[in-house]
mmCIF file of C-alpha atoms in Angstrom:
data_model
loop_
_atom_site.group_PDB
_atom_site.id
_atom_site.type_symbol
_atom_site.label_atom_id
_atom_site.label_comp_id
_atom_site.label_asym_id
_atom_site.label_seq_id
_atom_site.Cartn_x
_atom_site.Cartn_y
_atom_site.Cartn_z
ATOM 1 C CA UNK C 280 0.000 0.000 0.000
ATOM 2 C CA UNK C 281 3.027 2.566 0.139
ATOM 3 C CA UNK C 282 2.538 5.551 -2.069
ATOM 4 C CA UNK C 283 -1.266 5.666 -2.179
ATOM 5 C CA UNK C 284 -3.469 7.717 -0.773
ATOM 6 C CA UNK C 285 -6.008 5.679 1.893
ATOM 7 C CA UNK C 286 -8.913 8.135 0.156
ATOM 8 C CA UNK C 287 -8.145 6.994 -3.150
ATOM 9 C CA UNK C 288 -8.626 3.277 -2.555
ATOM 10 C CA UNK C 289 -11.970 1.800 -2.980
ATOM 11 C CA UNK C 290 -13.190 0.028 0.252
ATOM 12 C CA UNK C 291 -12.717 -3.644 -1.368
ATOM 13 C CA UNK C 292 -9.637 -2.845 -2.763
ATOM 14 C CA UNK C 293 -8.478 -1.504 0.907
ATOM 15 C CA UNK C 294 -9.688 -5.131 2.271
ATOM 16 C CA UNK C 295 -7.325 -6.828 -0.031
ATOM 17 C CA UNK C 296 -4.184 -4.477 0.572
ATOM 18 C CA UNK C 297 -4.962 -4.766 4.663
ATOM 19 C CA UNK C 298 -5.121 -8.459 4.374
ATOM 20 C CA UNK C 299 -1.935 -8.971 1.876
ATOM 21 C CA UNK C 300 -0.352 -6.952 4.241
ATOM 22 C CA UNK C 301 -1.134 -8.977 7.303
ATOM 23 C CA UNK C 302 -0.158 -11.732 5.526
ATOM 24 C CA UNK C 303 3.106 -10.754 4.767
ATOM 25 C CA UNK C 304 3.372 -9.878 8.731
ATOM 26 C CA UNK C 305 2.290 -13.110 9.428
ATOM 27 C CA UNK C 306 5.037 -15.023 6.841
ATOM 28 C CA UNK C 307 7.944 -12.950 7.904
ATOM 29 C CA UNK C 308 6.885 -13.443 11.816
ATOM 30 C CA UNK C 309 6.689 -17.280 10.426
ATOM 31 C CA UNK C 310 10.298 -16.963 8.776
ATOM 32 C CA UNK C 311 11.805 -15.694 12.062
ATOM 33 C CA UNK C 312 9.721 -18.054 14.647
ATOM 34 C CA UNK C 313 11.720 -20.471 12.966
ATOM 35 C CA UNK C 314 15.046 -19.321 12.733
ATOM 36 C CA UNK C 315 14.856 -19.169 16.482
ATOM 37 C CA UNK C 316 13.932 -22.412 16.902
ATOM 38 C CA UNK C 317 16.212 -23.534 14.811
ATOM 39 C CA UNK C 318 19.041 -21.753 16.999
ATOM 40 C CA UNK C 319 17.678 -23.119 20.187
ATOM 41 C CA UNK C 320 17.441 -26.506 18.729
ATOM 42 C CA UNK C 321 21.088 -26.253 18.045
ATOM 43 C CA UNK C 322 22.542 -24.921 21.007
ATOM 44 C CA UNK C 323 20.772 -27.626 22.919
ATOM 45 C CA UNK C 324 22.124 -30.293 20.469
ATOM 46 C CA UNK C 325 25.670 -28.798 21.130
ATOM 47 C CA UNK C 326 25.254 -28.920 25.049
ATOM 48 C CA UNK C 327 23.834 -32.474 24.868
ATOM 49 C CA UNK C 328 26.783 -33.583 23.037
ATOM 50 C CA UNK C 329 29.294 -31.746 25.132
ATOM 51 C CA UNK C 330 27.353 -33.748 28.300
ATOM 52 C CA UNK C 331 28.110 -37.027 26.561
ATOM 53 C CA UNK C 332 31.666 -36.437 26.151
ATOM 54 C CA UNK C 333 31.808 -35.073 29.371
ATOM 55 C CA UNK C 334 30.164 -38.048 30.833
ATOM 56 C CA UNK C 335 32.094 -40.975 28.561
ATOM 57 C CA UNK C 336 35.670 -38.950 30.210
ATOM 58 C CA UNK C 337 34.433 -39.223 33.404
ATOM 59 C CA UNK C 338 33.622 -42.811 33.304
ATOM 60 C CA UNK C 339 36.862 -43.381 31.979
ATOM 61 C CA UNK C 340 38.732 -42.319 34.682
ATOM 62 C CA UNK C 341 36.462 -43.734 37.732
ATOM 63 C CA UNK C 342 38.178 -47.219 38.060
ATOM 64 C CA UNK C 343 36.201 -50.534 37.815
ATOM 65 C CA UNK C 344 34.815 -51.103 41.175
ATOM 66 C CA UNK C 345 34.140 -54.537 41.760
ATOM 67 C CA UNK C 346 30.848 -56.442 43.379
ATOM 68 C CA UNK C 347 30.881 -58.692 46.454
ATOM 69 C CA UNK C 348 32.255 -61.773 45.799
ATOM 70 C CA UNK C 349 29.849 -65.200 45.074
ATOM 71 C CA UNK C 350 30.594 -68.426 46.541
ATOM 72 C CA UNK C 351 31.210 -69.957 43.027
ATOM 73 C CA UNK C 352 34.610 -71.590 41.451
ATOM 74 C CA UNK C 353 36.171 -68.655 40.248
ATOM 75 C CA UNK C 354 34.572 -66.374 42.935
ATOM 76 C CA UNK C 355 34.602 -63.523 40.203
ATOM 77 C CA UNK C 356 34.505 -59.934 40.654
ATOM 78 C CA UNK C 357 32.326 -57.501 39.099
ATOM 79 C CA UNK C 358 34.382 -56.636 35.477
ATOM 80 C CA UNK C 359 36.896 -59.402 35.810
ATOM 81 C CA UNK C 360 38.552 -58.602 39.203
ATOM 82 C CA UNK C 361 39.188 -61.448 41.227
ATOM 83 C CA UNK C 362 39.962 -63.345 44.591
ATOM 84 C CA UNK C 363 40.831 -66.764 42.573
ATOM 85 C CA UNK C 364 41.758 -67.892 39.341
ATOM 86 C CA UNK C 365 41.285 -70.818 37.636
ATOM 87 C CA UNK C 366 44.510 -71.648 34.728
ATOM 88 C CA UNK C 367 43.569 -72.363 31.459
ATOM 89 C CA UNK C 368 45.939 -75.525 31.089
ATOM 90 C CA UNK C 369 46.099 -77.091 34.364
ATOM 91 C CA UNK C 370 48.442 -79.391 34.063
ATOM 92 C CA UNK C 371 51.229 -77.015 32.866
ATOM 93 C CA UNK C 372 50.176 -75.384 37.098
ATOM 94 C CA UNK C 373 50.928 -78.637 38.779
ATOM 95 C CA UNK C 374 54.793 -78.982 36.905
ATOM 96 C CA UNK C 375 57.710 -78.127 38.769
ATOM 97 C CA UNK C 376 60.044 -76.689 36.579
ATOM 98 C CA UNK C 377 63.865 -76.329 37.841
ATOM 99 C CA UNK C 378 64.942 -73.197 40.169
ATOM 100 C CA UNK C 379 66.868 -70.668 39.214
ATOM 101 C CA UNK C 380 70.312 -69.654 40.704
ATOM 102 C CA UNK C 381 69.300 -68.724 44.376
ATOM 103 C CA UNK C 382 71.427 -71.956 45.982
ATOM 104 C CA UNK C 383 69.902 -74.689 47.667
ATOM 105 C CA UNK C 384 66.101 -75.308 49.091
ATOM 106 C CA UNK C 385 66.164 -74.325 52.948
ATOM 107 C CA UNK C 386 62.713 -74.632 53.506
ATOM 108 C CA UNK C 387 60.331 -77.183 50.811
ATOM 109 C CA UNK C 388 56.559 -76.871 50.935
ATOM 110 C CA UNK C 389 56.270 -76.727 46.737
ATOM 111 C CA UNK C 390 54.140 -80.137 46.608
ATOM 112 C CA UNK C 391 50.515 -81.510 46.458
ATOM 113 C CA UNK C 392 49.223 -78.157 43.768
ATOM 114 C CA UNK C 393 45.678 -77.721 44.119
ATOM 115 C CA UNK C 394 43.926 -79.107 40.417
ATOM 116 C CA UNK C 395 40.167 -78.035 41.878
ATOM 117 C CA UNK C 396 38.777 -74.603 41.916
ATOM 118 C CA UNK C 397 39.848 -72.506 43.510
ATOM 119 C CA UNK C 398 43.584 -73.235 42.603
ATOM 120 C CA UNK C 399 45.097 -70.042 43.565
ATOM 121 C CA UNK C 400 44.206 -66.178 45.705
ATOM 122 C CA UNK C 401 45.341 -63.036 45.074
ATOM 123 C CA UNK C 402 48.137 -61.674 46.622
ATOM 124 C CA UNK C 403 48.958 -58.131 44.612
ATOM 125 C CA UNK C 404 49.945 -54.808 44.928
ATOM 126 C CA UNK C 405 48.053 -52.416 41.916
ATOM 127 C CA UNK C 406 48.140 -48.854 40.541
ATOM 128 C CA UNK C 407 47.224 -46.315 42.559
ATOM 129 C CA UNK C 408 43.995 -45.853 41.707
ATOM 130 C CA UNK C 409 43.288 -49.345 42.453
ATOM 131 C CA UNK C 410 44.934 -49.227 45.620
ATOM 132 C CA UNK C 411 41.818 -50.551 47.576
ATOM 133 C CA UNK C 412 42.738 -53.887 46.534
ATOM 134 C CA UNK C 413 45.772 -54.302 47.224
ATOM 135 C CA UNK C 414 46.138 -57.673 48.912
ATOM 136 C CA UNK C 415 48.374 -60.006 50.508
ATOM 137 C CA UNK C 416 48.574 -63.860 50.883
ATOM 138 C CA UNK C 417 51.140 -65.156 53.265
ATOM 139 C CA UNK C 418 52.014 -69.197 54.573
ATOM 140 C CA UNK C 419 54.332 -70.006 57.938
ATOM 141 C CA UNK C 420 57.307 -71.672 57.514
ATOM 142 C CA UNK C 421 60.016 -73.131 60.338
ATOM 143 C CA UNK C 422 63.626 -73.202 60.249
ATOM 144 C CA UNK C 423 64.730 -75.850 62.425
ATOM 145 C CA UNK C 424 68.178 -75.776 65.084
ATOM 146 C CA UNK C 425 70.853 -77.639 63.880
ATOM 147 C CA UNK C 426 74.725 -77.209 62.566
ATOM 148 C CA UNK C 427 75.421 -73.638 61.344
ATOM 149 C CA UNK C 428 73.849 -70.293 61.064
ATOM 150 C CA UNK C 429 71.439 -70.428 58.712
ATOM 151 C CA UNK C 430 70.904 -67.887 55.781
ATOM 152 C CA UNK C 431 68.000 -66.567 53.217
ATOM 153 C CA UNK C 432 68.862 -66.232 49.660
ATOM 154 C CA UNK C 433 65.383 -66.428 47.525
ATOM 155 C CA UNK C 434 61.832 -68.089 47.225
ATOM 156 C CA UNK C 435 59.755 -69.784 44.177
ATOM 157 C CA UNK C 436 56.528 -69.875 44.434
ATOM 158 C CA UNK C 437 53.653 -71.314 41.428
ATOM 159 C CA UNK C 438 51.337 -68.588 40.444
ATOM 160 C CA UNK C 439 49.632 -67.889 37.616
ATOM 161 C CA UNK C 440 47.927 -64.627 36.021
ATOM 162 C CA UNK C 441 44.603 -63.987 34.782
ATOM 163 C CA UNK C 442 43.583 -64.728 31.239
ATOM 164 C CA UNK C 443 45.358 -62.727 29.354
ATOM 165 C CA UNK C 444 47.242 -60.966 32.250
ATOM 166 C CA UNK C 445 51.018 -60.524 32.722
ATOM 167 C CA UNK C 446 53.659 -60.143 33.228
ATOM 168 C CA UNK C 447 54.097 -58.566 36.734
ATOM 169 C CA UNK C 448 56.511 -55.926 36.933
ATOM 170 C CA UNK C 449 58.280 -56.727 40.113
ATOM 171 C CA UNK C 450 57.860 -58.601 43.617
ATOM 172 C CA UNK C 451 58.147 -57.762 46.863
ATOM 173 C CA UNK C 452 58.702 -60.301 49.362
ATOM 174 C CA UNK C 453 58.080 -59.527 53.337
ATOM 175 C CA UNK C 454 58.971 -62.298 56.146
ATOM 176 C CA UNK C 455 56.940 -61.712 59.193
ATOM 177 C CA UNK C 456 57.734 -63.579 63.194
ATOM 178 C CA UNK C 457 54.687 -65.547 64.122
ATOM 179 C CA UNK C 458 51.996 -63.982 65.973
ATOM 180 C CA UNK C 459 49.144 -64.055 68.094
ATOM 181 C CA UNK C 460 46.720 -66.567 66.715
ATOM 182 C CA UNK C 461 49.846 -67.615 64.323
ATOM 183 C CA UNK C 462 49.146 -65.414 62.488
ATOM 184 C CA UNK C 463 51.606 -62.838 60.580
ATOM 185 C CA UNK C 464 53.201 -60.654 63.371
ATOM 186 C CA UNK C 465 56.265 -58.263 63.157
ATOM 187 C CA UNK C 466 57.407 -57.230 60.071
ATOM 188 C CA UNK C 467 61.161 -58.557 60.026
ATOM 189 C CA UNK C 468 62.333 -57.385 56.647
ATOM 190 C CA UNK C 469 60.322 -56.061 53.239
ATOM 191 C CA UNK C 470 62.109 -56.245 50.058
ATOM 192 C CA UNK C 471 60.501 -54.458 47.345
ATOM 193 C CA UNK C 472 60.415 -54.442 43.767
ATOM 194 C CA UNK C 473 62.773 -56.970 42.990
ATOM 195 C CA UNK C 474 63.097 -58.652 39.897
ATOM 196 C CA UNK C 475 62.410 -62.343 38.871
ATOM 197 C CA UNK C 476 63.205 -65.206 36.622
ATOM 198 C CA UNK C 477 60.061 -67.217 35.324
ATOM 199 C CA UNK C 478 57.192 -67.312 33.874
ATOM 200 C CA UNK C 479 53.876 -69.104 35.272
ATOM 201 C CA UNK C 480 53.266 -71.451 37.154
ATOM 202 C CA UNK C 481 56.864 -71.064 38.682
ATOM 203 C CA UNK C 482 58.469 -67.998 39.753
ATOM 204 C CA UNK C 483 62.136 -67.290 41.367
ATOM 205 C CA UNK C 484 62.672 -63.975 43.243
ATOM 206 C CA UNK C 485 66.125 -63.823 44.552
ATOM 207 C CA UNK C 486 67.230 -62.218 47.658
ATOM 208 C CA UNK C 487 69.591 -59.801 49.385
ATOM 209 C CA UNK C 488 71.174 -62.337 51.344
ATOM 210 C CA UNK C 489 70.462 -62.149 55.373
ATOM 211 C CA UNK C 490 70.616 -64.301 58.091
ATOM 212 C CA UNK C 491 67.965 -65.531 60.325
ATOM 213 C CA UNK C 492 67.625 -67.353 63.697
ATOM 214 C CA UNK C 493 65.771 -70.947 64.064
ATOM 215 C CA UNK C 494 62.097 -70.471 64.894
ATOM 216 C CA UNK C 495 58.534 -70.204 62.709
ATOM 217 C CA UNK C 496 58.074 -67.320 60.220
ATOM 218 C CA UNK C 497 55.766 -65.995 57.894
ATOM 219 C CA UNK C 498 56.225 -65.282 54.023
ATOM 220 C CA UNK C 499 54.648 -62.973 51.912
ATOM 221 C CA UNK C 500 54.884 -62.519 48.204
ATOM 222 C CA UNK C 501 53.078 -60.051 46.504
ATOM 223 C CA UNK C 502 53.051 -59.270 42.695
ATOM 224 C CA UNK C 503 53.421 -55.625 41.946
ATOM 225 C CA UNK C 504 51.051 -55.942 38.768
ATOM 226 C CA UNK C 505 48.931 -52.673 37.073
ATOM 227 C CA UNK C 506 45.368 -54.101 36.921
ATOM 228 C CA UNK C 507 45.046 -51.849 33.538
ATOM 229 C CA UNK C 508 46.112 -53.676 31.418
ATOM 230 C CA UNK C 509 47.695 -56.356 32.818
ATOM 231 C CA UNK C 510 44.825 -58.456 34.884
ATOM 232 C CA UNK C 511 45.707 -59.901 38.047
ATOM 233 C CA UNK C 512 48.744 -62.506 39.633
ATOM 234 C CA UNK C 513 47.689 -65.209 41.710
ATOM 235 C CA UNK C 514 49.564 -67.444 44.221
ATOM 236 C CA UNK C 515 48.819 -71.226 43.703
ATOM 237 C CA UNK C 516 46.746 -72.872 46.334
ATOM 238 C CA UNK C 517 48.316 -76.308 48.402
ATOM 239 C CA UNK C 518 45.718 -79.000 49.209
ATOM 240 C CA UNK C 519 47.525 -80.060 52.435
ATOM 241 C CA UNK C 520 48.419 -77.991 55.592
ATOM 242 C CA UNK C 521 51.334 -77.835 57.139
ATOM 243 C CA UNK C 522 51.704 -75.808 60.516
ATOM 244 C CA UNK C 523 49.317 -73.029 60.268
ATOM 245 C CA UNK C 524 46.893 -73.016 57.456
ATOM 246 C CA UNK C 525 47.657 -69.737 54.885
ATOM 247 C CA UNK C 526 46.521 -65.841 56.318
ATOM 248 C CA UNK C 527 45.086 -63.147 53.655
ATOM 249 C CA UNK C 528 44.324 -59.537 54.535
ATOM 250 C CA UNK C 529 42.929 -56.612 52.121
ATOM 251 C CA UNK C 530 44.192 -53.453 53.788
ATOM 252 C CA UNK C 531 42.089 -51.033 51.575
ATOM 253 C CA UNK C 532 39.240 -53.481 52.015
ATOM 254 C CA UNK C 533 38.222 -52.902 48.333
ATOM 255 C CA UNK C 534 36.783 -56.753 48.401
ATOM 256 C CA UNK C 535 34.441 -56.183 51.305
ATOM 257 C CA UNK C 536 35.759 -59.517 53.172
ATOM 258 C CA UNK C 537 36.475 -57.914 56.252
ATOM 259 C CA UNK C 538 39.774 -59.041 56.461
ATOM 260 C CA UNK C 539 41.434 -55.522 56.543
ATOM 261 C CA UNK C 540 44.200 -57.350 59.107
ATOM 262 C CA UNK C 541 45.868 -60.816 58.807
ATOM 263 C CA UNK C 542 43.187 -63.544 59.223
ATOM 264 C CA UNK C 543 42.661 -66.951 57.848
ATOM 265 C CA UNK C 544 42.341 -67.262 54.108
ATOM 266 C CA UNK C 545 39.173 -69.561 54.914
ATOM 267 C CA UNK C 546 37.538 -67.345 57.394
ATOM 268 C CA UNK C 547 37.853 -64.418 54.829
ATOM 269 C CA UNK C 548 36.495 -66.334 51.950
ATOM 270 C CA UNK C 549 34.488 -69.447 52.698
ATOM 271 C CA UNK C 550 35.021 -71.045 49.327
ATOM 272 C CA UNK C 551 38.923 -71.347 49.732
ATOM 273 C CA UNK C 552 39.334 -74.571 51.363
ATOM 274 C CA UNK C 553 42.779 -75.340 50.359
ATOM 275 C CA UNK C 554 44.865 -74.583 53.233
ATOM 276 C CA UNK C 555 48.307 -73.636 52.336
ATOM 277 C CA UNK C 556 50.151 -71.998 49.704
ATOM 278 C CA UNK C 557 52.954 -73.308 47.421
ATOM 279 C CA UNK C 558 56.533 -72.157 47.796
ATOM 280 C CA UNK C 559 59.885 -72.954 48.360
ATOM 281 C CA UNK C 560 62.936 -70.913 50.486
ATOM 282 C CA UNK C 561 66.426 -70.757 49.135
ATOM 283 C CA UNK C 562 69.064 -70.691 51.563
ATOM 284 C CA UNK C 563 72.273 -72.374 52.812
ATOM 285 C CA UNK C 564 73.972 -73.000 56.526
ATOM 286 C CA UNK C 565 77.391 -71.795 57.098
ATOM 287 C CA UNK C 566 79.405 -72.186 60.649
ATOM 288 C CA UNK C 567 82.780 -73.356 61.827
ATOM 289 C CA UNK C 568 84.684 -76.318 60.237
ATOM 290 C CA UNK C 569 83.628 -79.595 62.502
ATOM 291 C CA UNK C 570 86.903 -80.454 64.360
ATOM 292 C CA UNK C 571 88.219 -83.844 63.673
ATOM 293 C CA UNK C 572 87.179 -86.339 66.535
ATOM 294 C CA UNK C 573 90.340 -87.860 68.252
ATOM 295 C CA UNK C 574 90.469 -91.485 68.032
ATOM 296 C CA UNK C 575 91.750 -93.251 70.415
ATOM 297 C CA UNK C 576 95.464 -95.125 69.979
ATOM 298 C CA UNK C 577 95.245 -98.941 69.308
ATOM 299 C CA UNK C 578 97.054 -100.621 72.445
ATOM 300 C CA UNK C 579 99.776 -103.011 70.871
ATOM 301 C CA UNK C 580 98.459 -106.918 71.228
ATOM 302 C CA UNK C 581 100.863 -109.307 73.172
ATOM 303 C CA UNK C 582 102.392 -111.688 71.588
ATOM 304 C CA UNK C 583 101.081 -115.183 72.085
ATOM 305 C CA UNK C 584 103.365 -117.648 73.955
ATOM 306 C CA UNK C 585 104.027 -120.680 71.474
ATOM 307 C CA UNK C 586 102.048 -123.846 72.411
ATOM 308 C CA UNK C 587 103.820 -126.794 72.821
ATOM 309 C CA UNK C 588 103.396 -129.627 69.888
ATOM 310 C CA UNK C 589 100.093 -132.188 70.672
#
């Protein structure tokens, strides 16, 4: 309608140039309704996304917390964690391959392997983030009186790692006195980190050589294993007891057993009924040269008188 005067228009033709002109109100209103709710439907598609990615990082960086542990043969853990593992080839856990160079076998308990679930417990040290976990298996041994100081130079034990796990980084090996409730007591000596020869089910950690007086002790060896991406190390189970039965504790208590302290592997987890754990000491005896025992000098035999002829 720009340009003509209203009085000049006839009253039908005003009609039509009011409603065109609402119209065209109406369309461009129309044009930008839309372009709005196009932007809003935009922004909100970019903050949606960014929440996703936000989300999917955070996720990523919360560790895998595992579930309470079922009474079943692998007692498995939430996303694979877990207190016992089952090898894939058996047999190959049971063999005793030879040691490596740590000397002699003090102390002998690597016999009777358990071959039925569950063959082996935890007994690891993870990354930090994991550090709830972190678990330790231990078994008594005794060193007996006899000739000679007696001296610690390494341990085997049979282990194996979760499928598709390995290697372990390092060990560390701690020797404990016997306790109350012989259990693990004072901590005599920790040796951490140390490397080893081996690969499952037998595994030779060599030691800084010390000595030790007769009596009962405790070991403890503990793979230091990251659970990303490595899996877990497990120390193999022994079906028959000898002295005290095997102690487990969970410091962090990550596994909810309880056993924060040094109990009985059985009274944290009812399902492991093998008693003791498999593992040998190296070591030797060293003391004075014996001295020779005097003998005593032979006494010179008389000599017969003759006898006279029959």
């Amino acid at each position: 309608m720009s340009g003509i005067p209203l009085d000049q228009i006839q009253p039908r033709d005003l009609k039509n140039h009011l409603a065109c002109d609402n119209s065209q109100r109406e369309s461009n209103w129309r044009v930008k309704m839309d372009k709005q709710v196009q932007s809003v439907r935009k922004g909100r598609l970019v903050q949606l996304a960014c929440l996703l990615l936000m989300l999917f990082v955070a996720l990523q960086a919360v560790p895998r917390a595992p579930a309470q542990p079922s009474a079943g043969s692998h007692n498995t853990l939430g996303t694979g964690l877990q207190f016992a593992s089952v090898p894939s080839d058996v047999t190959n856990a049971t063999r005793a391959s030879p040691a490596a160079s740590c000397q002699g076998a003090l102390y002998d308990q690597y016999n009777n392997p358990a071959t039925e679930p569950p063959v082996a417990i935890g007994s690891q040290k993870f990354e930090p983030a994991m550090a709830a976990f972190d678990s330790q298996a231990a078994d008594d041994f005794v060193l007996t009186s006899g000739f000679g100081a007696i001296y610690i130079t390494g341990v085997r034990v049979m282990g194996e790692y979760s499928a598709g796990g390995g290697p372990a980084s390092s060990f560390n090996v701690y020797f404990y006195q016997n306790g109350a409730g012989n259990l693990p007591g004072f901590l005599m000596h920790a040796f951490m980190n140390l490397p080893y020869t081996g690969t499952p089910p037998d595994f030779v950690i060599c030691l800084p050589i010390f000595g030790i007086a007769p009596g009962i002790y405790w070991i403890s060896v503990q793979a230091n294993q990251d659970f990303d991406p490595s899996g877990q190390w497990f120390w193999h189970n022994r079906t028959i007891q000898t002295s005290a039965g095997a102690a487990w504790q969970n410091p962090g208590g990550g596994y909810g057993t309880g056993c924060v302290a040094w109990n009985r592997k059985s009274a944290c987890m009812a399902d492991q009924v093998w008693p003791d754990q498999v593992f040998q000491i190296f070591g030797f005896r060293e003391g004075p040269t014996p001295s020779p025992v005097p003998r005593a000098t032979p006494r010179p035999r008389p000599t017969p008188a003759p006898r006279p002829s029959p």
